[in-house]
Amino acid sequence: MDHSEEYEDLSRRSVLRTGAAVGIGALGIGAVGAGAADSAAAAPAPPGSAAPDSWKGPGDRITFEPQDFEALDIALHVVPDLRICALAVKLARAEKVRYPITDPTPLVKLLPRSRFVAAGHDITEKAIRAHLPAELFPIRHEGELAERVYIALLRCRAGTAAAARAGKLR
């Protein structure tokens, strides 16, 4: 299967989860520049009016089959935080979490124990509540759950790095 169209789309722009369309060049990754049509297509939707799949990034046309599990597992080793995102979705499915999720409480209840360490993260109720603030809610579906967990993990890493720079970590 020829994936050249998908790769071209991926190299042309990156859509940030905030809904803002940003050319990859603006991120300092390369100078490509999106055309006016690209910018219009990626313009943020008004709050509450986004299409159900609007959370998906520019790679959603690349598809996988069950026999591709090993390839996906290899890719998850590159960005271990995504494995935690997948685990959150898996646990939410197992517990039959109902959407929308309006606060961190249902996510805290997914913890397999009071403290869970994975991919360099110490995941506790306190950490969940600290890194998933009110502005990240509601979570309307599994895609947003994975996305918000990833944002929380990035916030956690940023906070840890800032504390280390300030000399607050041992």
Tab-separated table of N, CA and C in Angstrom, residues 22 31 37 39 41 56 63 73 81 85 89-90 98 103-104 112 116 121 123 133 137 141 148 157 159 165:
chain	number	residue	atom	x	y	z
A	22	VAL	N	-0.470	24.694	13.287
A	22	VAL	CA	0.866	25.260	13.274
A	22	VAL	C	1.671	24.547	12.216
A	31	ALA	N	11.238	23.633	7.460
A	31	ALA	CA	10.514	24.693	6.774
A	31	ALA	C	9.681	24.084	5.666
A	37	ALA	N	-5.363	26.652	2.255
A	37	ALA	CA	-6.366	25.585	2.374
A	37	ALA	C	-6.065	24.700	3.576
A	39	SER	N	-4.482	25.614	6.326
A	39	SER	CA	-4.778	26.361	7.539
A	39	SER	C	-6.271	26.399	7.803
A	41	ALA	N	-8.476	24.209	6.805
A	41	ALA	CA	-8.946	22.866	7.154
A	41	ALA	C	-8.621	22.527	8.595
A	56	LYS	N	-8.138	13.563	16.569
A	56	LYS	CA	-7.104	12.800	15.872
A	56	LYS	C	-6.182	13.747	15.124
A	63	THR	N	-3.300	3.187	8.791
A	63	THR	CA	-4.093	2.184	9.496
A	63	THR	C	-3.261	0.969	9.870
A	73	ASP	N	3.834	-2.089	19.249
A	73	ASP	CA	4.532	-2.269	20.517
A	73	ASP	C	5.948	-1.705	20.431
A	81	ASP	N	5.548	7.078	27.425
A	81	ASP	CA	4.364	7.729	27.988
A	81	ASP	C	3.095	7.304	27.253
A	85	CYS	N	-0.800	5.986	28.373
A	85	CYS	CA	-2.066	6.456	27.794
A	85	CYS	C	-2.921	5.275	27.361
A	89	VAL	N	-6.719	3.901	28.824
A	89	VAL	CA	-7.888	3.532	28.012
A	89	VAL	C	-8.298	2.094	28.317
A	90	LYS	N	-7.312	1.201	28.412
A	90	LYS	CA	-7.595	-0.211	28.709
A	90	LYS	C	-8.302	-0.357	30.061
A	98	ARG	N	-17.912	5.694	32.298
A	98	ARG	CA	-18.904	6.392	31.474
A	98	ARG	C	-18.383	7.788	31.124
A	103	ASP	N	-14.376	15.181	36.061
A	103	ASP	CA	-13.353	15.511	37.057
A	103	ASP	C	-12.429	14.297	37.208
A	104	PRO	N	-11.320	14.438	37.931
A	104	PRO	CA	-10.338	13.351	38.030
A	104	PRO	C	-10.777	12.115	38.814
A	112	PRO	N	-4.417	0.857	39.825
A	112	PRO	CA	-4.419	-0.517	40.328
A	112	PRO	C	-4.080	-0.603	41.815
A	116	PHE	N	1.395	3.891	41.685
A	116	PHE	CA	1.705	3.104	40.498
A	116	PHE	C	2.882	3.779	39.806
A	121	HIS	N	7.235	7.659	35.823
A	121	HIS	CA	6.207	8.460	36.492
A	121	HIS	C	5.747	7.758	37.759
A	123	ILE	N	2.682	7.618	39.725
A	123	ILE	CA	1.286	7.982	39.515
A	123	ILE	C	0.496	7.706	40.793
A	133	PRO	N	-5.862	19.391	35.586
A	133	PRO	CA	-6.675	20.480	36.130
A	133	PRO	C	-8.041	20.572	35.439
A	137	PHE	N	-11.047	19.118	31.389
A	137	PHE	CA	-12.321	18.404	31.432
A	137	PHE	C	-13.383	19.234	30.733
A	141	HIS	N	-14.536	11.107	25.393
A	141	HIS	CA	-14.408	9.769	24.803
A	141	HIS	C	-12.984	9.261	25.012
A	148	ARG	N	-5.565	13.480	27.100
A	148	ARG	CA	-5.447	14.217	28.363
A	148	ARG	C	-4.452	13.551	29.304
A	157	ARG	N	6.312	15.852	33.719
A	157	ARG	CA	7.741	15.924	33.362
A	157	ARG	C	8.247	17.363	33.419
A	159	GLY	N	7.078	19.813	35.256
A	159	GLY	CA	7.158	20.208	36.664
A	159	GLY	C	8.373	19.624	37.354
A	165	ARG	N	15.697	22.062	38.194
A	165	ARG	CA	16.468	23.272	37.886
A	165	ARG	C	16.500	24.220	39.076
